[in-house]
Coordinates of C-alpha atoms in Angstrom, one line a residue:
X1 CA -9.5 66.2 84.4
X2 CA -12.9 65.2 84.9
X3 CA -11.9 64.7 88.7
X4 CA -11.0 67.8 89.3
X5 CA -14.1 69.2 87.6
X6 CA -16.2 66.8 90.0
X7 CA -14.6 68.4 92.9
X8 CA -15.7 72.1 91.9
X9 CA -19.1 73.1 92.0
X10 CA -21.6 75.5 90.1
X11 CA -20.2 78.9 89.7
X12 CA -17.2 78.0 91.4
X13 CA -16.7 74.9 88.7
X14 CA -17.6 77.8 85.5
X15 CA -15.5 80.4 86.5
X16 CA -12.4 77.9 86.5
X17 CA -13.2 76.5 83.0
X18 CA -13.4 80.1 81.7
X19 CA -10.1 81.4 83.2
X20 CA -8.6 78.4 82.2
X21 CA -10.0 78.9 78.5
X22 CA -9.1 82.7 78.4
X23 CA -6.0 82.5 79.6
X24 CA -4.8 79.9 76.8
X25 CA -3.9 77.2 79.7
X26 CA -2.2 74.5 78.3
X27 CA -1.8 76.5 74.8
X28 CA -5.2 75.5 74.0
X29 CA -7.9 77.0 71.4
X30 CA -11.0 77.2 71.5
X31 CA -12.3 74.0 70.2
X32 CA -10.5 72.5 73.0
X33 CA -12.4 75.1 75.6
X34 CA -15.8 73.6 74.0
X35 CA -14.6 69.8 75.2
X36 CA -13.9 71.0 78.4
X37 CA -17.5 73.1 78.9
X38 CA -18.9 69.5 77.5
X39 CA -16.9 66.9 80.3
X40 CA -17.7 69.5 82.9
X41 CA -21.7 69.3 81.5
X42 CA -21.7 65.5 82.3
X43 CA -19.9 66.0 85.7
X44 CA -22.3 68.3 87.0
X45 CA -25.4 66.5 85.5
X46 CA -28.8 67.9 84.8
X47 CA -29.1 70.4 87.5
X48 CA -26.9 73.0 86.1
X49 CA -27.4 72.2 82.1
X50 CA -28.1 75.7 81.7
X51 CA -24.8 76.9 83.4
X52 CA -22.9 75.0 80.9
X53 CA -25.2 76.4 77.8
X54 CA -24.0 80.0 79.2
X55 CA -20.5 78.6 78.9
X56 CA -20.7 76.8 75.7
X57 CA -22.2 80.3 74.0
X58 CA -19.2 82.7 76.0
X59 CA -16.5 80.7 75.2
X60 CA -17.5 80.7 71.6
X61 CA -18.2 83.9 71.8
X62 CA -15.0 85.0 73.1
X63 CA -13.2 83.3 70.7
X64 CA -14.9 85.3 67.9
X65 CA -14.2 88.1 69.5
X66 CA -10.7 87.5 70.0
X67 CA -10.6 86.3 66.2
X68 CA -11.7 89.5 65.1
X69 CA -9.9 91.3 67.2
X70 CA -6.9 90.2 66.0
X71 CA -7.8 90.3 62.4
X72 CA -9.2 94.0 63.1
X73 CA -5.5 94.7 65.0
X74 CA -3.7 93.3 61.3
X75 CA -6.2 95.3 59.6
X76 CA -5.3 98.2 61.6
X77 CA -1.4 97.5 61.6
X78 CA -1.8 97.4 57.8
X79 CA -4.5 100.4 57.2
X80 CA -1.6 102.5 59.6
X81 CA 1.2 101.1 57.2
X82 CA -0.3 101.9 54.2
X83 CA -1.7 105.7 55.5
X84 CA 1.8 106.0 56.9
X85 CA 3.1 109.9 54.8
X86 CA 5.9 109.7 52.2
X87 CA 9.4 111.7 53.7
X88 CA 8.9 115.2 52.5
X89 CA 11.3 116.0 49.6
X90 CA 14.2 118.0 51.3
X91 CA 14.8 121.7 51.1
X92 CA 16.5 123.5 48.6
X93 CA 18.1 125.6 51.0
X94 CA 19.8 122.2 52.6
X95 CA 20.3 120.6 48.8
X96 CA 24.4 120.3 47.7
X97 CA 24.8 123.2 45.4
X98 CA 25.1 121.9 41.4
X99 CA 27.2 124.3 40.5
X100 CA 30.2 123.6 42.8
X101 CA 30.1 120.0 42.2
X102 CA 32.9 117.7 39.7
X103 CA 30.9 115.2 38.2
X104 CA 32.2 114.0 34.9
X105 CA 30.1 115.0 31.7
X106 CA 30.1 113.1 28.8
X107 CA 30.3 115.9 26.4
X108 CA 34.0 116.6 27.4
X109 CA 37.1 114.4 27.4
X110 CA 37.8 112.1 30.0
X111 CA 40.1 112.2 31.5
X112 CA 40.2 116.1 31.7
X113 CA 42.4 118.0 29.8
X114 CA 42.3 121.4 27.7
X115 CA 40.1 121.7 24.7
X116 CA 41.7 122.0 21.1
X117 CA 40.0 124.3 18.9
X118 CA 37.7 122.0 17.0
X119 CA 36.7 120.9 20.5
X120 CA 35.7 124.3 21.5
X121 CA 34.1 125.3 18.6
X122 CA 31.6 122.2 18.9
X123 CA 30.8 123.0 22.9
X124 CA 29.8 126.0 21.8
X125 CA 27.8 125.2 19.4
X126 CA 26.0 122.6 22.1
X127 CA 26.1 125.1 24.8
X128 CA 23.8 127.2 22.6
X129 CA 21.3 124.5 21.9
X130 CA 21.3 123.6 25.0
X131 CA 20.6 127.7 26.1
X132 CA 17.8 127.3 23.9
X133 CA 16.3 124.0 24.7
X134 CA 16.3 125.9 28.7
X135 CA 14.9 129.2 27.4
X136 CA 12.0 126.9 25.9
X137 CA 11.0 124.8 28.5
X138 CA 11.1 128.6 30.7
X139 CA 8.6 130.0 27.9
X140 CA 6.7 126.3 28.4
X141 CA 5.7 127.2 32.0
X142 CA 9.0 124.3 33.3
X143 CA 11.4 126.4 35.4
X144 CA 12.4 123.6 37.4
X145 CA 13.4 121.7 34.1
X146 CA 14.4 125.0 32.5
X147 CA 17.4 125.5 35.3
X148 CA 18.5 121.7 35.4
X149 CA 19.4 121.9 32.0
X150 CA 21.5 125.8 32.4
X151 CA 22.9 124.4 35.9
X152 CA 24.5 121.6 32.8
X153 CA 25.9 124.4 30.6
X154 CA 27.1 126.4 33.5
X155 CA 29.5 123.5 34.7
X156 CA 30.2 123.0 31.1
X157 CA 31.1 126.2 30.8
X158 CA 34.2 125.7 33.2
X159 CA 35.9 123.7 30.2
X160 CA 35.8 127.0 28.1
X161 CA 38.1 129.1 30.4
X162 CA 37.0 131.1 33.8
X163 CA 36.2 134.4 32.3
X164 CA 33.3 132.6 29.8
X165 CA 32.4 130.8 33.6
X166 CA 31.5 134.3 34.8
X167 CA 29.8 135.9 31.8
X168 CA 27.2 132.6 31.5
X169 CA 26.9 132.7 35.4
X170 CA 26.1 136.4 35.2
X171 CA 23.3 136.1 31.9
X172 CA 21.3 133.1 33.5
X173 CA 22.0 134.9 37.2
X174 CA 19.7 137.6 35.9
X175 CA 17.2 135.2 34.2
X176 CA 17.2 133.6 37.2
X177 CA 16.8 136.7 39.5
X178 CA 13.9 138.5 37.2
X179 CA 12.0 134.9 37.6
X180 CA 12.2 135.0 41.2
X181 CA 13.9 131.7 41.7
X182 CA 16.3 132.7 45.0
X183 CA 17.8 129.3 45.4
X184 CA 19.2 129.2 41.5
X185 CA 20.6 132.7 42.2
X186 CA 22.4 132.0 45.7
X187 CA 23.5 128.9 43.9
X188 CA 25.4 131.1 41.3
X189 CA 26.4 133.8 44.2
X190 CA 27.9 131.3 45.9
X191 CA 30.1 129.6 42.6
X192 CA 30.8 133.2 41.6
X193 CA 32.5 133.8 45.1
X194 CA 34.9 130.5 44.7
X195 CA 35.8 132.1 41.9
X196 CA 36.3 135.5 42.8
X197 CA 38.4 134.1 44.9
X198 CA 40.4 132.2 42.6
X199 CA 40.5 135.6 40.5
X200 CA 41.9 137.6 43.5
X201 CA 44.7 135.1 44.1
X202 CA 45.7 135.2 40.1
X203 CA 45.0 139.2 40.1
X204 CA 42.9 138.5 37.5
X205 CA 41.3 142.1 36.8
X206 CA 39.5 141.8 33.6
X207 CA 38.1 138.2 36.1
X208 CA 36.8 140.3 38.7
X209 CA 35.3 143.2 36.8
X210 CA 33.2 140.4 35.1
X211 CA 32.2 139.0 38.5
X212 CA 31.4 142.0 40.1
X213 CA 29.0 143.3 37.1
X214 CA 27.6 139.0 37.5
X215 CA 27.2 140.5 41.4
X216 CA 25.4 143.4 39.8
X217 CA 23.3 141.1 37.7
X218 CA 21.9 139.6 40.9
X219 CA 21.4 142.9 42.6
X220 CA 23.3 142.3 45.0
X221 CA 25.1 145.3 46.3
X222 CA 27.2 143.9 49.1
X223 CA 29.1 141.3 47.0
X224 CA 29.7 144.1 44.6
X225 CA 31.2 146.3 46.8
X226 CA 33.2 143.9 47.5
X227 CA 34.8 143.2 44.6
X228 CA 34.9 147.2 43.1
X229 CA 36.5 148.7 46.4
X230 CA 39.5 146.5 46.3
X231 CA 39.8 147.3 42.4
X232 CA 39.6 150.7 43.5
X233 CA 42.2 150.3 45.8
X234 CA 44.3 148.7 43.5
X235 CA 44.2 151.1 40.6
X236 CA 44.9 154.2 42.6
X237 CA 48.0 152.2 44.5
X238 CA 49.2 151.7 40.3
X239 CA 48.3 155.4 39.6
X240 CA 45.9 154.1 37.1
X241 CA 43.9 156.6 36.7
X242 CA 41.8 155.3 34.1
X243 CA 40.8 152.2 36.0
X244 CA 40.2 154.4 39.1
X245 CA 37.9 156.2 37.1
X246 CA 35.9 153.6 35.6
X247 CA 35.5 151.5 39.1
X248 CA 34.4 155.1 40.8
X249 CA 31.8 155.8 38.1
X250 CA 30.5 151.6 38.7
X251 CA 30.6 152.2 42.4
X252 CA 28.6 155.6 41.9
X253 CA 25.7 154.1 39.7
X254 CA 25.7 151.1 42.1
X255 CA 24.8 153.8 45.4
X256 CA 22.6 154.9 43.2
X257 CA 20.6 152.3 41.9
X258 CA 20.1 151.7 45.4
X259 CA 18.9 154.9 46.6
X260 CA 21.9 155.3 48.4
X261 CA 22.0 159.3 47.8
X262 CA 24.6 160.6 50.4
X263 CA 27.2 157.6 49.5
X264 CA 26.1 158.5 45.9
X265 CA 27.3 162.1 46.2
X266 CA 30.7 161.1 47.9
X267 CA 31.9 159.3 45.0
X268 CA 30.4 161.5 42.5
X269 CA 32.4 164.4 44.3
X270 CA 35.6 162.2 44.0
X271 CA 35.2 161.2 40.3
X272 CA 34.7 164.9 39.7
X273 CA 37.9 165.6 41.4
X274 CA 39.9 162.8 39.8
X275 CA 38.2 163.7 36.1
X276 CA 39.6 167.4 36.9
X277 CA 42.8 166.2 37.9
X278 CA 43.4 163.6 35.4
X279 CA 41.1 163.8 31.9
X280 CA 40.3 161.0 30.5
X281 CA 42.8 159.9 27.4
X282 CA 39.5 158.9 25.8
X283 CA 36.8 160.7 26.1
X284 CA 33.7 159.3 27.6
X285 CA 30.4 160.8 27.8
X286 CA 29.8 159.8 31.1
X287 CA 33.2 160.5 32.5
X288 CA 33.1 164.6 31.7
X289 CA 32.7 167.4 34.4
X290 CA 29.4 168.3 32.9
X291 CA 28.2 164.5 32.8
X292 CA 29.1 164.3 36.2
X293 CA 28.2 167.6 37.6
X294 CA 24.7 166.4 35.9
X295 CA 24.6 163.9 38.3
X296 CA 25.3 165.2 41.5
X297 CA 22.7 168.0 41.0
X298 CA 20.1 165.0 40.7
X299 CA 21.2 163.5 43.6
X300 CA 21.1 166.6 45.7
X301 CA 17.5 167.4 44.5
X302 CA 16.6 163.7 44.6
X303 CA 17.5 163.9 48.5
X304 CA 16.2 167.6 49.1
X305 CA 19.3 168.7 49.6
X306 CA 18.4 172.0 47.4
X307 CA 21.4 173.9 49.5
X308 CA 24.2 171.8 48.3
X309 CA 22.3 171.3 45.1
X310 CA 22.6 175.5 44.5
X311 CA 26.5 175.4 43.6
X312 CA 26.7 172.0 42.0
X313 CA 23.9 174.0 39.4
X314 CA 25.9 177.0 39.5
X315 CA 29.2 175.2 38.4
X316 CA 27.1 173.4 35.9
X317 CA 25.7 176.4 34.4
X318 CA 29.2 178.3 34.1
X319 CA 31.4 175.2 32.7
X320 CA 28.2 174.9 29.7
X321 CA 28.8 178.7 28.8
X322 CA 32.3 178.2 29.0
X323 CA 32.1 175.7 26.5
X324 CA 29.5 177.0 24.4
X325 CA 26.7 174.4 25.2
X326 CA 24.0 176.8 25.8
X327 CA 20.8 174.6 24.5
X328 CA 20.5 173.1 28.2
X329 CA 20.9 175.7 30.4
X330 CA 17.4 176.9 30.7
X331 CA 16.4 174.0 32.0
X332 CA 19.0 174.1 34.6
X333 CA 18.6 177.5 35.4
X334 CA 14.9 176.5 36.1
X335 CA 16.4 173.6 38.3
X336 CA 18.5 176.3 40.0
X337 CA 15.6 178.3 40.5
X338 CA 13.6 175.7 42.3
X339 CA 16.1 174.9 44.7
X340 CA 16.0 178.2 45.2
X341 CA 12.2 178.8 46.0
X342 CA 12.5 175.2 48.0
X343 CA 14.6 176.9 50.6
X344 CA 12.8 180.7 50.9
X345 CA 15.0 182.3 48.7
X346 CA 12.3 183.8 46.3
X347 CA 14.0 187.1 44.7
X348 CA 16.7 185.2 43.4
X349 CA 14.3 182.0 42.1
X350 CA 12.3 184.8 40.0
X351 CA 15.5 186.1 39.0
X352 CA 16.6 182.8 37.2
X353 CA 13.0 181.9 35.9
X354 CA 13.5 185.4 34.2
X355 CA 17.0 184.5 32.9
X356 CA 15.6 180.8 32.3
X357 CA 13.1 182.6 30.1
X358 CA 15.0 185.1 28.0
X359 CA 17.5 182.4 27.4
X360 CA 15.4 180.0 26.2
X361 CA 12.9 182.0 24.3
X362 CA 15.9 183.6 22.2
X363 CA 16.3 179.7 21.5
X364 CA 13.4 179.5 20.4
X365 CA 12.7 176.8 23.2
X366 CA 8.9 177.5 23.6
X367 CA 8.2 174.8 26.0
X368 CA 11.4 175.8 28.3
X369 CA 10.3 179.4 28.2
X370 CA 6.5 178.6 29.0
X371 CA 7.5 176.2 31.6
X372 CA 9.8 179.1 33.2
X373 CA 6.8 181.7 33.1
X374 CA 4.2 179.4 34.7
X375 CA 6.2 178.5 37.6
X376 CA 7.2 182.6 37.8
X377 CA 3.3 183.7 37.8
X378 CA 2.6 181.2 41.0
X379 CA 5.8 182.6 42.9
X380 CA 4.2 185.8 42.4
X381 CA 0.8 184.7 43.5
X382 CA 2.1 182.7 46.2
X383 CA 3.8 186.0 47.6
X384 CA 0.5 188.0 47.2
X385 CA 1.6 189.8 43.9
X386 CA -1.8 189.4 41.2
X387 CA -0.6 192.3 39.4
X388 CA 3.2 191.3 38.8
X389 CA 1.4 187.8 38.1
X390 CA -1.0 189.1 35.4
X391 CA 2.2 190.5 33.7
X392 CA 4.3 187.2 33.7
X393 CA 0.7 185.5 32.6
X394 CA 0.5 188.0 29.5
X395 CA 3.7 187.5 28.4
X396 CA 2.9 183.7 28.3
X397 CA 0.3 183.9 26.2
X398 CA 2.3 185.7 23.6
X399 CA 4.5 182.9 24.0
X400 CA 1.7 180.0 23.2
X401 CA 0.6 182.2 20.5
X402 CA 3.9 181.4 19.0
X403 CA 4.3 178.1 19.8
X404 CA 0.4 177.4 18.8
X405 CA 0.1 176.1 22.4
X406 CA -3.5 176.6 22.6
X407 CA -4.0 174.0 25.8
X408 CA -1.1 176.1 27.6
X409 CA -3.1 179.2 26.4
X410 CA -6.6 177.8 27.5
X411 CA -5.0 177.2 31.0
X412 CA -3.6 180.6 30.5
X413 CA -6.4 182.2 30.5
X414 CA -8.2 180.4 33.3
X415 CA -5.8 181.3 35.6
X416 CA -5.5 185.0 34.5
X417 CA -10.0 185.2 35.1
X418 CA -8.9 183.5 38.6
X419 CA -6.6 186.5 39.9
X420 CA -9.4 189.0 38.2
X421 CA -12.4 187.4 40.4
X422 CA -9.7 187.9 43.5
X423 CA -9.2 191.3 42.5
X424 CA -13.3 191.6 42.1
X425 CA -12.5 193.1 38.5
X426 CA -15.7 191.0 37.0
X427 CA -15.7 192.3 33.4
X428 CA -12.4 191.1 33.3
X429 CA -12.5 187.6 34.3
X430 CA -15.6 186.9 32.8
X431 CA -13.7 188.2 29.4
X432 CA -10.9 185.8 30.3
X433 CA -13.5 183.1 31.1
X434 CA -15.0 183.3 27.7
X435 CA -11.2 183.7 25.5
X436 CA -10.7 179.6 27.9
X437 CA -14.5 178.8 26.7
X438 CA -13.3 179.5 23.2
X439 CA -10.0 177.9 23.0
X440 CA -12.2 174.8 25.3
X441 CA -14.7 174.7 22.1
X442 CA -11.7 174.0 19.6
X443 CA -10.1 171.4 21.8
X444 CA -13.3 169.6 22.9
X445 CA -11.9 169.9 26.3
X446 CA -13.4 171.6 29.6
X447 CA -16.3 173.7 27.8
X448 CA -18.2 172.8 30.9
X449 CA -16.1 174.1 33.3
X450 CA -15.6 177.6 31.5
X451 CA -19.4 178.0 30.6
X452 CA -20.0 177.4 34.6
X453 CA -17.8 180.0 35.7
X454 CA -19.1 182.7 33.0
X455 CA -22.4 181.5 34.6
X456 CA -21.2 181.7 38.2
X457 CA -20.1 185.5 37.3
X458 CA -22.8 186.6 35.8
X459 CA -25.0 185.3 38.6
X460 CA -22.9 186.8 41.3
X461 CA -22.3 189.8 40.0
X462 CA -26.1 190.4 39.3
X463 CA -27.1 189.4 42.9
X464 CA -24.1 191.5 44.5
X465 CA -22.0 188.4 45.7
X466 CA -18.2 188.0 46.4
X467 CA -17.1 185.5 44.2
X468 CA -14.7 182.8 44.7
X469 CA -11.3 182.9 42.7
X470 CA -12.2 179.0 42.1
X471 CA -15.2 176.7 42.6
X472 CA -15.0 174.1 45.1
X473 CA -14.6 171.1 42.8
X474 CA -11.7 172.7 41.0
X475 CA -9.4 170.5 39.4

């Protein structure tokens, strides 16, 4: 060694002994680099001493550095280990659903096989503690706990027969549904569907009518549909006419509840028809021409279609005389006479406000025959008539008179002083004015506004102005 450090010469000689020492020649560390910085000192002798200082001082300081930087890269390794992020829990929306899973429970024999009475009876008994135990950890603020412990007495539920299946699935479907929790209810969509399906096989019907009112539960219209149409279908291939009925009155309210006016009115029209056709052994409430007649005027309005609503009225009006139920035909005969007024025809809406009126007054239906006279009085005005509108106006305060109305009457009179400033009779309205400031003063209620317009006329009326039927900030 020392040989071939004899033969190499000042920077020439140092730049070998560092490569060497760098590069781990030999596998050798770096106490070893230091003997060979100190042979190549004495084979150089005193004229570069200085050189081999330098190399003494890098090659220790190079192997710090590498020291460190390999206890910094272990560091680092172990830092990046630790900061390395959990796995993220996995979606509901890709979890197995509970519901449609097998796994033995220990509350019911094993193997499987049909409950015996006592058996039942104590399930039951469970299921409802455990209903409870769920509803309280809900109340608690623990839905997560809350529906692990119904998803349990749903699948427990299978062992009490398929029809009790549907009507828990169905009560904790709405639960579910009102608390916004979308994977519980797609989970109990989706075991309703498996068995619906089972249900459709077996013809179960009393099955399917409890899954399609569990489909109703959840709001969801499509799945309902498609379990009431084929009912449908069935009862009216049976000629059961009482089935056909009930599963056209369910698919009606369901149109319905969604807004779904036109569809709505189509099977409204044919339970109508099928009621006519076929009365009901049993009589429903909902299920009589009137009930249902009721309803399709509703719909019509509802949708502003105030022509087709015009005969559906009529017919109602004529089959309640026919049958003597005369308390609620005022009211439709105002109905009757709005749709009339909502498409232009204005003689005959004042002619059924009149007949609403005298039916309801001889009655005695105050608030039917007021209601009827207001909305008479702003036809009029609205077509220009103040004087034909002063009449209907006089007749209603005899009517709150009777009634003791005196807020109708009030109003009553406020409107009347309105048409007299139009018609610049000023005695008049300021006399009206002042019979509203009076009525005002008993209520505690708008004595401001009247004394301002007795005011307002006076001052006009002194300085020669027109006067304006209302003031701008009219309510």
């Amino acid at each position: 060694m020392l040989e071939l450090i004899n033969s190499l010469d000042g920077l020439e000689g140092e730049r070998w002994l560092m490569t060497r020492w760098v590069t781990g020649a030999g596998g050798q560390c770096a106490q070893q680099a230091q003997q060979y910085a100190q042979q190549y000192a004495q084979a150089i002798g005193p004229r570069s001493r200085r050189r081999t200082v330098w190399v003494r001082r890098f090659g220790l300081g190079v192997a710090i550095g590498l020291v460190l930087g390999i206890w910094g890269g272990e560091a680092s390794l172990a830092t990046s280990r630790k900061a390395k992020p959990e796995p993220e829990p996995t979606p509901a929306i890709f979890l197995p659903n509970p519901l449609l899973q097998e796994t033995p429970d220990p509350l019911l024999p094993q193997p499987p096989r049909p409950l015996n009475a006592t058996e039942r009876t104590q399930l039951v008994a469970t299921l409802a503690v455990m209903d409870a135990e769920a509803n309280a950890l809900l109340a608690a603020g623990n839905a997560p706990a809350a529906f692990e412990r119904w998803q349990r007495v749903l699948r427990l539920h299978r062992a009490l027969g398929p029809l009790e299946e549907v009507q828990a699935l169905g009560r904790i479907s709405e639960i579910a549904w009102r608390e916004t929790e979308t994977t519980q209810v797609r989970w109990i969509a989706e075991r309703l569907q498996v068995l619906q399906e089972e249900a459709t096989l077996a013809q179960n019907v009393a099955q399917l009518e409890a899954i399609g009112q569990a489909y109703l539960q959840i709001r969801d219209q499509k799945l309902a549909l498609g379990v009431y149409e084929p009912l449908l279908a069935e009862a009216r291939q049976q000629r059961n006419f009482a089935q056909e009925q009930a599963t056209l009155l369910t698919i009606a309210r369901l149109y319905l509840d969604w807004l779904d006016y036109a569809n709505a009115a189509n099977i409204y029209q044919e339970l109508l028809q099928s009621v006519r056709s076929y009365p009901p052994t049993a009589p429903k409430p909902e299920l009589t021409p009137i009930a249902i007649l009721q309803q399709l005027a509703y719909i019509y309005q509802q949708d502003r279609q105030f022509q087709a609503a015009i005969p559906v009225l009529q017919e109602l009006i004529t089959t309640a005389q026919a049958q003597q139920r005369l308390e609620p035909i005022p009211g439709w005969l105002v109905e009757l006479a709005d749709s009339h007024q909502a498409i232009a025809q204005l003689e005959a809406a004042a002619l059924r406000y009149q007949d609403a009126y005298t039916l309801a007054i001889a009655q005695q239906q105050f608030a039917r025959a007021s209601d009827a006279l207001n909305k008479l009085a702003l036809l009029y005005q609205s077509q220009n008539q103040p004087d034909a509108a002063l009449q209907v106006y006089q007749v209603l305060l005899d009517v709150g008179q009777r009634s003791y109305d005196y807020y109708g009457m009030m109003n009553t009179y406020d409107q009347i002083g309105q048409i007299q400033l139009l018609l610049r009779a000023y005695p008049q309205a300021i006399g009206a004015f002042q019979q509203g400031l009076a009525l005002a003063q008993q209520l505690r209620f708008r004595e401001d506004y009247f004394s301002q317009r007795i005011q307002s006329v006076h001052s006009g009326t002194s300085q020669g102005q027109t006067l304006p039927a209302a003031p701008p900030n009219y309510p």
